[in-house]
One Martini backbone bead per residue (centre of mass of N, CA, C, O) as a GRO file, in nm:
protein
  512
    1UNK     BB    1   7.995   6.044   3.007
    2UNK     BB    2   8.026   6.360   2.837
    3UNK     BB    3   8.064   6.689   2.990
    4UNK     BB    4   8.005   7.051   2.944
    5UNK     BB    5   8.114   7.343   3.112
    6UNK     BB    6   8.105   7.704   3.202
    7UNK     BB    7   8.360   7.934   3.308
    8UNK     BB    8   8.586   8.130   3.532
    9UNK     BB    9   8.910   8.287   3.555
   10UNK     BB   10   9.074   8.497   3.800
   11UNK     BB   11   9.359   8.719   3.715
   12UNK     BB   12   9.314   8.979   3.842
   13UNK     BB   13   9.166   9.130   3.550
   14UNK     BB   14   9.189   8.857   3.423
   15UNK     BB   15   8.981   8.659   3.202
   16UNK     BB   16   8.911   8.303   3.174
   17UNK     BB   17   8.787   8.056   3.003
   18UNK     BB   18   8.634   7.760   3.144
   19UNK     BB   19   8.642   7.411   3.086
   20UNK     BB   20   8.428   7.158   3.207
   21UNK     BB   21   8.517   6.815   3.227
   22UNK     BB   22   8.299   6.520   3.244
   23UNK     BB   23   8.368   6.175   3.326
   24UNK     BB   24   8.159   5.872   3.336
   25UNK     BB   25   8.243   5.555   3.474
   26UNK     BB   26   8.327   5.266   3.572
   27UNK     BB   27   8.386   5.288   3.929
   28UNK     BB   28   8.574   5.468   4.224
   29UNK     BB   29   8.710   5.724   4.110
   30UNK     BB   30   8.873   6.057   4.155
   31UNK     BB   31   8.964   6.281   3.896
   32UNK     BB   32   9.201   6.561   3.881
   33UNK     BB   33   9.242   6.829   3.641
   34UNK     BB   34   9.385   7.176   3.607
   35UNK     BB   35   9.519   7.352   3.839
   36UNK     BB   36   9.388   7.331   4.120
   37UNK     BB   37   9.325   7.434   4.411
   38UNK     BB   38   9.211   7.355   4.718
   39UNK     BB   39   8.929   7.485   4.680
   40UNK     BB   40   8.860   7.322   4.428
   41UNK     BB   41   8.898   7.030   4.544
   42UNK     BB   42   8.693   7.071   4.787
   43UNK     BB   43   8.431   7.083   4.612
   44UNK     BB   44   8.350   6.787   4.624
   45UNK     BB   45   8.234   6.794   4.916
   46UNK     BB   46   8.024   7.015   4.872
   47UNK     BB   47   7.871   6.874   4.646
   48UNK     BB   48   7.792   6.615   4.790
   49UNK     BB   49   7.626   6.754   5.017
   50UNK     BB   50   7.429   6.913   4.831
   51UNK     BB   51   7.304   6.668   4.690
   52UNK     BB   52   7.197   6.520   4.939
   53UNK     BB   53   7.016   6.755   5.048
   54UNK     BB   54   6.852   6.747   4.745
   55UNK     BB   55   6.819   6.422   4.661
   56UNK     BB   56   7.100   6.335   4.562
   57UNK     BB   57   7.356   6.142   4.408
   58UNK     BB   58   7.671   6.063   4.429
   59UNK     BB   59   7.865   5.915   4.219
   60UNK     BB   60   7.958   5.563   4.201
   61UNK     BB   61   8.238   5.634   4.019
   62UNK     BB   62   8.434   5.716   3.747
   63UNK     BB   63   8.574   6.041   3.788
   64UNK     BB   64   8.657   6.291   3.543
   65UNK     BB   65   8.832   6.602   3.581
   66UNK     BB   66   8.854   6.892   3.359
   67UNK     BB   67   9.041   7.204   3.335
   68UNK     BB   68   9.015   7.430   3.075
   69UNK     BB   69   9.309   7.522   3.077
   70UNK     BB   70   9.552   7.326   3.231
   71UNK     BB   71   9.784   7.569   3.269
   72UNK     BB   72   9.573   7.717   3.446
   73UNK     BB   73   9.506   7.873   3.722
   74UNK     BB   74   9.274   7.770   3.986
   75UNK     BB   75   9.082   7.986   4.204
   76UNK     BB   76   8.858   7.890   4.424
   77UNK     BB   77   8.479   7.843   4.459
   78UNK     BB   78   8.330   7.915   4.170
   79UNK     BB   79   8.325   7.599   4.051
   80UNK     BB   80   8.096   7.438   4.185
   81UNK     BB   81   7.846   7.469   4.004
   82UNK     BB   82   7.948   7.361   3.723
   83UNK     BB   83   8.040   7.087   3.843
   84UNK     BB   84   7.769   6.985   3.948
   85UNK     BB   85   7.619   6.994   3.676
   86UNK     BB   86   7.813   6.805   3.523
   87UNK     BB   87   7.770   6.555   3.700
   88UNK     BB   88   7.463   6.527   3.659
   89UNK     BB   89   7.474   6.508   3.346
   90UNK     BB   90   7.681   6.267   3.320
   91UNK     BB   91   7.468   6.082   3.505
   92UNK     BB   92   7.166   6.146   3.405
   93UNK     BB   93   6.998   6.319   3.620
   94UNK     BB   94   7.004   6.541   3.402
   95UNK     BB   95   6.832   6.729   3.133
   96UNK     BB   96   7.011   6.934   2.889
   97UNK     BB   97   7.065   7.207   2.622
   98UNK     BB   98   7.218   7.474   2.788
   99UNK     BB   99   7.533   7.451   2.856
  100UNK     BB  100   7.646   7.623   2.592
  101UNK     BB  101   7.490   7.913   2.676
  102UNK     BB  102   7.624   7.912   2.973
  103UNK     BB  103   7.762   8.075   3.233
  104UNK     BB  104   7.906   7.952   3.550
  105UNK     BB  105   7.888   8.071   3.900
  106UNK     BB  106   7.964   7.928   4.229
  107UNK     BB  107   7.915   7.873   4.566
  108UNK     BB  108   7.867   7.598   4.780
  109UNK     BB  109   7.676   7.488   5.010
  110UNK     BB  110   7.573   7.212   5.196
  111UNK     BB  111   7.258   7.300   5.101
  112UNK     BB  112   7.295   7.460   4.804
  113UNK     BB  113   7.370   7.731   4.849
  114UNK     BB  114   7.454   8.041   4.717
  115UNK     BB  115   7.758   8.204   4.714
  116UNK     BB  116   7.938   8.463   4.691
  117UNK     BB  117   8.162   8.631   4.469
  118UNK     BB  118   8.441   8.719   4.294
  119UNK     BB  119   8.432   8.893   3.987
  120UNK     BB  120   8.154   8.932   3.830
  121UNK     BB  121   8.202   9.157   3.624
  122UNK     BB  122   8.443   9.041   3.453
  123UNK     BB  123   8.287   8.782   3.387
  124UNK     BB  124   8.055   8.914   3.226
  125UNK     BB  125   8.235   9.042   3.011
  126UNK     BB  126   8.344   8.769   2.910
  127UNK     BB  127   8.076   8.636   2.832
  128UNK     BB  128   8.010   8.838   2.610
  129UNK     BB  129   8.273   8.803   2.441
  130UNK     BB  130   8.197   8.475   2.408
  131UNK     BB  131   7.877   8.460   2.328
  132UNK     BB  132   7.697   8.426   2.553
  133UNK     BB  133   7.376   8.439   2.653
  134UNK     BB  134   7.462   8.382   2.966
  135UNK     BB  135   7.448   8.425   3.335
  136UNK     BB  136   7.514   8.222   3.623
  137UNK     BB  137   7.451   8.335   3.962
  138UNK     BB  138   7.447   8.472   4.242
  139UNK     BB  139   7.220   8.699   4.359
  140UNK     BB  140   7.432   8.897   4.500
  141UNK     BB  141   7.575   8.941   4.192
  142UNK     BB  142   7.361   9.044   3.982
  143UNK     BB  143   7.379   9.355   3.985
  144UNK     BB  144   7.673   9.369   3.897
  145UNK     BB  145   7.641   9.204   3.619
  146UNK     BB  146   7.390   9.375   3.486
  147UNK     BB  147   7.565   9.614   3.355
  148UNK     BB  148   7.584   9.420   3.124
  149UNK     BB  149   7.520   9.422   2.809
  150UNK     BB  150   7.395   9.168   2.618
  151UNK     BB  151   7.313   8.991   2.890
  152UNK     BB  152   7.196   8.721   3.056
  153UNK     BB  153   7.095   8.757   3.399
  154UNK     BB  154   7.106   8.507   3.668
  155UNK     BB  155   6.983   8.496   3.989
  156UNK     BB  156   7.069   8.256   4.239
  157UNK     BB  157   7.009   8.068   4.548
  158UNK     BB  158   7.034   7.767   4.421
  159UNK     BB  159   7.080   7.463   4.286
  160UNK     BB  160   6.777   7.411   4.225
  161UNK     BB  161   6.730   7.663   4.053
  162UNK     BB  162   6.923   7.578   3.827
  163UNK     BB  163   6.796   7.308   3.755
  164UNK     BB  164   6.511   7.416   3.685
  165UNK     BB  165   6.608   7.597   3.455
  166UNK     BB  166   6.764   7.383   3.272
  167UNK     BB  167   6.488   7.184   3.271
  168UNK     BB  168   6.219   7.381   3.255
  169UNK     BB  169   6.069   7.428   3.554
  170UNK     BB  170   6.178   7.731   3.525
  171UNK     BB  171   6.129   8.113   3.492
  172UNK     BB  172   6.333   8.333   3.552
  173UNK     BB  173   6.425   8.647   3.602
  174UNK     BB  174   6.595   8.890   3.485
  175UNK     BB  175   6.856   9.096   3.544
  176UNK     BB  176   6.793   9.452   3.538
  177UNK     BB  177   6.989   9.745   3.434
  178UNK     BB  178   7.014  10.095   3.437
  179UNK     BB  179   7.313  10.207   3.403
  180UNK     BB  180   7.289  10.517   3.363
  181UNK     BB  181   7.096  10.575   3.594
  182UNK     BB  182   7.270  10.470   3.825
  183UNK     BB  183   7.518  10.646   3.766
  184UNK     BB  184   7.384  10.945   3.767
  185UNK     BB  185   7.233  10.945   4.044
  186UNK     BB  186   7.520  10.917   4.230
  187UNK     BB  187   7.746  11.125   4.138
  188UNK     BB  188   7.647  11.394   4.342
  189UNK     BB  189   7.634  11.223   4.624
  190UNK     BB  190   7.748  11.387   4.907
  191UNK     BB  191   7.831  11.389   5.250
  192UNK     BB  192   8.062  11.592   5.179
  193UNK     BB  193   8.153  11.948   5.225
  194UNK     BB  194   8.313  12.258   5.188
  195UNK     BB  195   8.094  12.426   5.343
  196UNK     BB  196   8.199  12.315   5.635
  197UNK     BB  197   8.444  12.498   5.588
  198UNK     BB  198   8.619  12.718   5.797
  199UNK     BB  199   8.823  12.876   5.643
  200UNK     BB  200   9.113  12.790   5.484
  201UNK     BB  201   9.164  12.923   5.196
  202UNK     BB  202   9.447  12.825   5.107
  203UNK     BB  203   9.384  12.519   5.116
  204UNK     BB  204   9.143  12.517   4.930
  205UNK     BB  205   9.302  12.618   4.690
  206UNK     BB  206   9.507  12.386   4.675
  207UNK     BB  207   9.288  12.170   4.621
  208UNK     BB  208   9.184  12.288   4.359
  209UNK     BB  209   9.449  12.266   4.205
  210UNK     BB  210   9.489  11.962   4.242
  211UNK     BB  211   9.221  11.876   4.103
  212UNK     BB  212   9.270  12.023   3.824
  213UNK     BB  213   9.572  11.858   3.779
  214UNK     BB  214   9.631  11.590   3.952
  215UNK     BB  215   9.782  11.654   4.211
  216UNK     BB  216   9.995  11.606   4.447
  217UNK     BB  217   9.955  11.624   4.819
  218UNK     BB  218  10.071  11.816   5.111
  219UNK     BB  219  10.004  11.848   5.461
  220UNK     BB  220  10.123  12.091   5.706
  221UNK     BB  221  10.034  12.051   6.057
  222UNK     BB  222   9.874  12.070   6.331
  223UNK     BB  223   9.679  11.950   6.545
  224UNK     BB  224   9.346  12.030   6.450
  225UNK     BB  225   9.355  12.184   6.147
  226UNK     BB  226   9.198  11.992   5.913
  227UNK     BB  227   9.328  11.780   5.721
  228UNK     BB  228   9.127  11.538   5.710
  229UNK     BB  229   8.866  11.691   5.652
  230UNK     BB  230   8.957  11.797   5.367
  231UNK     BB  231   9.042  11.533   5.231
  232UNK     BB  232   8.749  11.399   5.240
  233UNK     BB  233   8.641  11.638   5.030
  234UNK     BB  234   8.787  11.603   4.754
  235UNK     BB  235   8.588  11.425   4.576
  236UNK     BB  236   8.368  11.668   4.552
  237UNK     BB  237   8.580  11.830   4.329
  238UNK     BB  238   8.600  11.623   4.130
  239UNK     BB  239   8.570  11.485   3.853
  240UNK     BB  240   8.371  11.287   3.712
  241UNK     BB  241   8.307  10.987   3.625
  242UNK     BB  242   8.328  10.786   3.383
  243UNK     BB  243   8.201  10.501   3.259
  244UNK     BB  244   8.476  10.367   3.210
  245UNK     BB  245   8.596  10.425   3.491
  246UNK     BB  246   8.374  10.283   3.651
  247UNK     BB  247   8.420   9.997   3.542
  248UNK     BB  248   8.715   9.971   3.628
  249UNK     BB  249   8.671  10.023   3.931
  250UNK     BB  250   8.461   9.797   3.981
  251UNK     BB  251   8.641   9.558   3.906
  252UNK     BB  252   8.844   9.588   4.135
  253UNK     BB  253   8.634   9.562   4.369
  254UNK     BB  254   8.530   9.287   4.280
  255UNK     BB  255   8.795   9.122   4.303
  256UNK     BB  256   8.826   9.218   4.618
  257UNK     BB  257   8.536   9.218   4.762
  258UNK     BB  258   8.424   9.549   4.806
  259UNK     BB  259   8.141   9.528   4.741
  260UNK     BB  260   7.840   9.598   4.806
  261UNK     BB  261   7.546   9.485   4.869
  262UNK     BB  262   7.380   9.540   4.561
  263UNK     BB  263   7.586   9.653   4.387
  264UNK     BB  264   7.712   9.802   4.091
  265UNK     BB  265   7.819  10.100   4.044
  266UNK     BB  266   8.080  10.316   4.062
  267UNK     BB  267   8.016  10.681   4.075
  268UNK     BB  268   8.259  10.748   4.267
  269UNK     BB  269   8.541  10.847   4.379
  270UNK     BB  270   8.773  10.709   4.547
  271UNK     BB  271   8.849  10.674   4.912
  272UNK     BB  272   9.161  10.606   5.064
  273UNK     BB  273   9.256  10.528   5.427
  274UNK     BB  274   9.517  10.407   5.550
  275UNK     BB  275   9.684  10.284   5.797
  276UNK     BB  276  10.009  10.312   5.928
  277UNK     BB  277  10.018   9.979   5.973
  278UNK     BB  278  10.046   9.897   5.700
  279UNK     BB  279  10.134   9.685   5.463
  280UNK     BB  280  10.274   9.629   5.167
  281UNK     BB  281  10.062   9.429   5.056
  282UNK     BB  282   9.808   9.602   5.128
  283UNK     BB  283   9.895   9.847   4.951
  284UNK     BB  284   9.989   9.699   4.658
  285UNK     BB  285   9.956   9.400   4.677
  286UNK     BB  286   9.880   9.040   4.695
  287UNK     BB  287   9.972   8.727   4.780
  288UNK     BB  288   9.898   8.415   4.704
  289UNK     BB  289   9.637   8.556   4.585
  290UNK     BB  290   9.638   8.810   4.400
  291UNK     BB  291   9.546   9.133   4.521
  292UNK     BB  292   9.428   9.425   4.563
  293UNK     BB  293   9.526   9.722   4.680
  294UNK     BB  294   9.494  10.040   4.784
  295UNK     BB  295   9.606  10.168   4.516
  296UNK     BB  296   9.382  10.025   4.339
  297UNK     BB  297   9.127  10.114   4.500
  298UNK     BB  298   9.219  10.426   4.417
  299UNK     BB  299   9.146  10.421   4.138
  300UNK     BB  300   9.038  10.729   4.019
  301UNK     BB  301   9.134  10.864   4.296
  302UNK     BB  302   9.210  10.859   4.649
  303UNK     BB  303   9.514  10.866   4.846
  304UNK     BB  304   9.526  10.869   5.205
  305UNK     BB  305   9.798  10.980   5.424
  306UNK     BB  306   9.807  10.981   5.752
  307UNK     BB  307  10.076  11.042   5.906
  308UNK     BB  308  10.332  10.973   5.723
  309UNK     BB  309  10.584  10.913   5.923
  310UNK     BB  310  10.433  10.652   6.055
  311UNK     BB  311  10.513  10.501   5.831
  312UNK     BB  312  10.674  10.270   5.692
  313UNK     BB  313  10.937  10.324   5.494
  314UNK     BB  314  10.913  10.072   5.305
  315UNK     BB  315  10.617  10.124   5.235
  316UNK     BB  316  10.654  10.402   5.096
  317UNK     BB  317  10.859  10.313   4.871
  318UNK     BB  318  10.641  10.143   4.701
  319UNK     BB  319  10.503  10.409   4.575
  320UNK     BB  320  10.690  10.516   4.351
  321UNK     BB  321  10.616  10.348   4.101
  322UNK     BB  322  10.304  10.394   4.085
  323UNK     BB  323  10.328  10.707   4.062
  324UNK     BB  324  10.475  10.683   3.782
  325UNK     BB  325  10.317  10.433   3.619
  326UNK     BB  326  10.011  10.357   3.715
  327UNK     BB  327  10.124  10.069   3.801
  328UNK     BB  328  10.110   9.717   3.919
  329UNK     BB  329  10.341   9.451   3.971
  330UNK     BB  330  10.283   9.095   4.037
  331UNK     BB  331  10.513   8.843   4.113
  332UNK     BB  332  10.553   8.510   4.018
  333UNK     BB  333  10.689   8.224   3.920
  334UNK     BB  334  10.446   8.179   3.668
  335UNK     BB  335  10.330   8.480   3.717
  336UNK     BB  336  10.165   8.798   3.625
  337UNK     BB  337  10.015   9.079   3.789
  338UNK     BB  338   9.798   9.352   3.697
  339UNK     BB  339   9.739   9.684   3.829
  340UNK     BB  340   9.586   9.966   3.856
  341UNK     BB  341   9.731  10.313   3.981
  342UNK     BB  342   9.549  10.589   3.935
  343UNK     BB  343   9.626  10.851   4.161
  344UNK     BB  344   9.576  11.064   4.423
  345UNK     BB  345   9.817  11.195   4.638
  346UNK     BB  346   9.745  11.229   4.988
  347UNK     BB  347   9.897  11.413   5.261
  348UNK     BB  348   9.983  11.412   5.616
  349UNK     BB  349  10.151  11.625   5.869
  350UNK     BB  350  10.360  11.706   6.095
  351UNK     BB  351  10.629  11.936   6.155
  352UNK     BB  352  10.675  11.757   6.419
  353UNK     BB  353  10.675  11.560   6.690
  354UNK     BB  354  10.482  11.766   6.856
  355UNK     BB  355  10.330  11.965   6.617
  356UNK     BB  356  10.441  12.303   6.675
  357UNK     BB  357  10.590  12.406   6.437
  358UNK     BB  358  10.502  12.741   6.378
  359UNK     BB  359  10.304  12.787   6.605
  360UNK     BB  360  10.147  13.067   6.756
  361UNK     BB  361  10.003  12.901   7.025
  362UNK     BB  362  10.262  12.714   7.043
  363UNK     BB  363  10.532  12.541   7.183
  364UNK     BB  364  10.819  12.421   7.065
  365UNK     BB  365  11.035  12.127   7.176
  366UNK     BB  366  11.207  12.107   6.926
  367UNK     BB  367  11.477  12.042   6.753
  368UNK     BB  368  11.622  12.073   6.452
  369UNK     BB  369  11.712  11.775   6.447
  370UNK     BB  370  11.435  11.647   6.502
  371UNK     BB  371  11.294  11.769   6.261
  372UNK     BB  372  11.478  11.650   6.044
  373UNK     BB  373  11.430  11.350   6.115
  374UNK     BB  374  11.127  11.354   6.075
  375UNK     BB  375  11.126  11.447   5.772
  376UNK     BB  376  11.322  11.205   5.671
  377UNK     BB  377  11.104  10.975   5.667
  378UNK     BB  378  11.058  11.126   5.402
  379UNK     BB  379  11.163  11.085   5.108
  380UNK     BB  380  11.279  11.248   4.839
  381UNK     BB  381  11.153  11.074   4.605
  382UNK     BB  382  10.865  11.102   4.718
  383UNK     BB  383  10.852  11.416   4.733
  384UNK     BB  384  10.903  11.448   4.423
  385UNK     BB  385  10.586  11.345   4.367
  386UNK     BB  386  10.505  11.628   4.499
  387UNK     BB  387  10.367  11.933   4.401
  388UNK     BB  388  10.207  12.008   4.677
  389UNK     BB  389  10.291  12.230   4.951
  390UNK     BB  390  10.103  12.266   5.260
  391UNK     BB  391  10.037  12.497   5.494
  392UNK     BB  392   9.880  12.468   5.826
  393UNK     BB  393   9.644  12.629   6.041
  394UNK     BB  394   9.475  12.681   6.306
  395UNK     BB  395   9.155  12.781   6.387
  396UNK     BB  396   9.027  12.990   6.581
  397UNK     BB  397   8.739  13.002   6.754
  398UNK     BB  398   8.657  13.299   6.694
  399UNK     BB  399   8.676  13.250   6.383
  400UNK     BB  400   8.479  13.018   6.351
  401UNK     BB  401   8.222  13.165   6.470
  402UNK     BB  402   8.242  13.403   6.237
  403UNK     BB  403   8.251  13.237   6.002
  404UNK     BB  404   8.165  13.160   5.703
  405UNK     BB  405   8.059  12.958   5.496
  406UNK     BB  406   8.179  12.783   5.262
  407UNK     BB  407   8.234  12.688   4.963
  408UNK     BB  408   8.090  12.490   4.758
  409UNK     BB  409   8.167  12.212   4.582
  410UNK     BB  410   8.011  12.273   4.322
  411UNK     BB  411   8.166  12.534   4.248
  412UNK     BB  412   8.448  12.417   4.241
  413UNK     BB  413   8.392  12.189   4.034
  414UNK     BB  414   8.336  12.368   3.789
  415UNK     BB  415   8.627  12.474   3.765
  416UNK     BB  416   8.770  12.202   3.743
  417UNK     BB  417   8.629  12.101   3.486
  418UNK     BB  418   8.719  12.333   3.302
  419UNK     BB  419   9.024  12.275   3.332
  420UNK     BB  420   9.018  11.979   3.229
  421UNK     BB  421   8.916  12.045   2.943
  422UNK     BB  422   9.168  12.198   2.857
  423UNK     BB  423   9.357  11.953   2.890
  424UNK     BB  424   9.219  11.755   2.697
  425UNK     BB  425   9.267  11.934   2.450
  426UNK     BB  426   9.580  11.953   2.471
  427UNK     BB  427   9.605  11.607   2.498
  428UNK     BB  428   9.446  11.454   2.262
  429UNK     BB  429   9.732  11.346   2.103
  430UNK     BB  430   9.820  11.216   2.389
  431UNK     BB  431   9.907  10.933   2.520
  432UNK     BB  432   9.831  10.901   2.870
  433UNK     BB  433   9.738  11.213   2.883
  434UNK     BB  434   9.505  11.420   3.101
  435UNK     BB  435   9.703  11.593   3.286
  436UNK     BB  436   9.942  11.797   3.420
  437UNK     BB  437  10.079  11.582   3.613
  438UNK     BB  438  10.165  11.398   3.340
  439UNK     BB  439  10.390  11.563   3.250
  440UNK     BB  440  10.664  11.603   3.085
  441UNK     BB  441  10.941  11.782   3.033
  442UNK     BB  442  10.878  11.847   2.738
  443UNK     BB  443  10.582  11.944   2.793
  444UNK     BB  444  10.651  12.175   2.979
  445UNK     BB  445  10.806  12.341   2.758
  446UNK     BB  446  10.554  12.353   2.567
  447UNK     BB  447  10.303  12.444   2.791
  448UNK     BB  448  10.485  12.604   3.054
  449UNK     BB  449  10.643  12.835   2.942
  450UNK     BB  450  10.777  13.114   3.035
  451UNK     BB  451  10.857  13.417   3.029
  452UNK     BB  452  11.105  13.633   3.099
  453UNK     BB  453  10.976  13.734   3.361
  454UNK     BB  454  10.926  13.450   3.480
  455UNK     BB  455  11.220  13.351   3.482
  456UNK     BB  456  11.326  13.573   3.669
  457UNK     BB  457  11.144  13.499   3.909
  458UNK     BB  458  11.244  13.210   3.947
  459UNK     BB  459  11.538  13.277   4.004
  460UNK     BB  460  11.492  13.446   4.258
  461UNK     BB  461  11.332  13.237   4.423
  462UNK     BB  462  11.550  13.010   4.429
  463UNK     BB  463  11.764  13.183   4.573
  464UNK     BB  464  11.608  13.305   4.825
  465UNK     BB  465  11.465  13.009   4.908
  466UNK     BB  466  11.638  12.762   4.840
  467UNK     BB  467  11.553  12.595   4.608
  468UNK     BB  468  11.529  12.314   4.453
  469UNK     BB  469  11.560  12.169   4.147
  470UNK     BB  470  11.293  11.989   4.170
  471UNK     BB  471  11.092  12.243   4.183
  472UNK     BB  472  11.070  12.356   3.895
  473UNK     BB  473  10.867  12.160   3.749
  474UNK     BB  474  10.645  12.181   3.962
  475UNK     BB  475  10.584  12.478   3.926
  476UNK     BB  476  10.500  12.463   3.624
  477UNK     BB  477  10.266  12.268   3.653
  478UNK     BB  478  10.099  12.436   3.854
  479UNK     BB  479  10.087  12.695   3.683
  480UNK     BB  480   9.926  12.567   3.454
  481UNK     BB  481   9.674  12.513   3.626
  482UNK     BB  482   9.619  12.803   3.718
  483UNK     BB  483   9.576  12.904   3.429
  484UNK     BB  484   9.331  12.723   3.372
  485UNK     BB  485   9.152  12.845   3.597
  486UNK     BB  486   9.193  13.140   3.454
  487UNK     BB  487   9.183  13.102   3.128
  488UNK     BB  488   9.484  13.073   3.033
  489UNK     BB  489   9.724  13.019   2.784
  490UNK     BB  490   9.934  13.150   2.973
  491UNK     BB  491  10.207  13.177   3.180
  492UNK     BB  492  10.216  13.380   3.454
  493UNK     BB  493  10.336  13.546   3.717
  494UNK     BB  494  10.097  13.489   3.910
  495UNK     BB  495  10.109  13.180   3.874
  496UNK     BB  496  10.399  13.144   3.977
  497UNK     BB  497  10.367  13.268   4.258
  498UNK     BB  498  10.167  13.056   4.362
  499UNK     BB  499  10.340  12.802   4.304
  500UNK     BB  500  10.577  12.879   4.494
  501UNK     BB  501  10.393  12.865   4.757
  502UNK     BB  502  10.393  12.523   4.714
  503UNK     BB  503  10.730  12.502   4.830
  504UNK     BB  504  10.803  12.504   5.143
  505UNK     BB  505  10.979  12.234   5.199
  506UNK     BB  506  11.229  12.334   5.010
  507UNK     BB  507  11.334  12.505   5.214
  508UNK     BB  508  11.629  12.534   5.390
  509UNK     BB  509  11.469  12.693   5.649
  510UNK     BB  510  11.222  12.529   5.754
  511UNK     BB  511  11.344  12.388   6.028
  512UNK     BB  512  11.501  12.645   6.168
   0.00000   0.00000   0.00000
């Protein structure tokens, strides 16, 4: 007897419907075709144990299993459930006419319990696109999949639950989620707020400008000056995720298996802070079965690299292409996987090996050569992709105790959102450009060209401060954002003056 069930294969963020065909005739062999990896083939043993535990017999017959399309790699253990159901139906152990109406995914324990899988959300989206009536999957993934509208989602705890449902012996309730309610309820609930930051007005302003224009930012200052503390509060002033961005972000975390138990949609922009010992693969993604790395998990959010020079130089260099292209391609012999990686890059570092170059309260013991070698650990091409360079000093205790609480994130966010709306209007007819940081050189001349007075000021600043040529376009981009925060249609001298102040590391005399 020939039976078909339906499931899905996830490769990157791409999901392909897989048809499992099982034929059982007289014999004693088990044949498997369809490019399944070891986890897929080992499913036979898990299925056999699960059937025995639940009172069924694994057929002693000639069983042929094909997973179509046969040329597509199938990886992981999520094929256990549909394969077990197909074997039972092909052996006439169960009778059901619902197999062509539902997509099924799930890993089986030896007792028949369903274990959670990765990629439930993109699988649910695919099931709806393929016009399936519903999706059957482990109960721990049901909340995640239920955000997809117009699809019946059934979360099951065990193989017996699935069998009882398919044979009409049970009528479980569908998992239903009010997607918009869940999304908007959590959107502005932040644990960290800029109101907790006392002093550091110049750095707070730099972060507001970075958030308003989507600019990459680096903070340079001594230990204990608050670099990490402020970076962690950056998501609280960024524009909220749109529903489309939330779905895309949630899919990436779903495929990576990073969603918390019972989670549905990610409603806040991600903040990822990898340790400086991270490998290239963990940062950009990859592995035997390519998975998203930290840069993709930070998509639509912030990637924060603390103590930037401590990262392996080759690891930092792989950031250059994703920062430019906002996508990362991972190639294997027979296929290529792409993950999105559009994120704000925020970094912090000490100004020298001892950490106290330029600090008024501590004496630096480093020579100019040591400082130069330390700074050179971050390559010019990578620094080229950072628009805002911000020096930061530690706030003395007496000033901290007297300082008033800082401005709340909510107030800053209102200004950031207003500036982003001006940019969205400006770039509404330009595909792929949503904020000032994404402007090309031609667009900079179109939208951020200063007047004659501004050009003269730029010329003087570049000569007197010995700014590099690469700083020119960065200054204009940032000045355009400052003008947007100011509600100005044109880039004025005051906007340029502030933007020039964010290029401290480009000064030829910086290392002293």
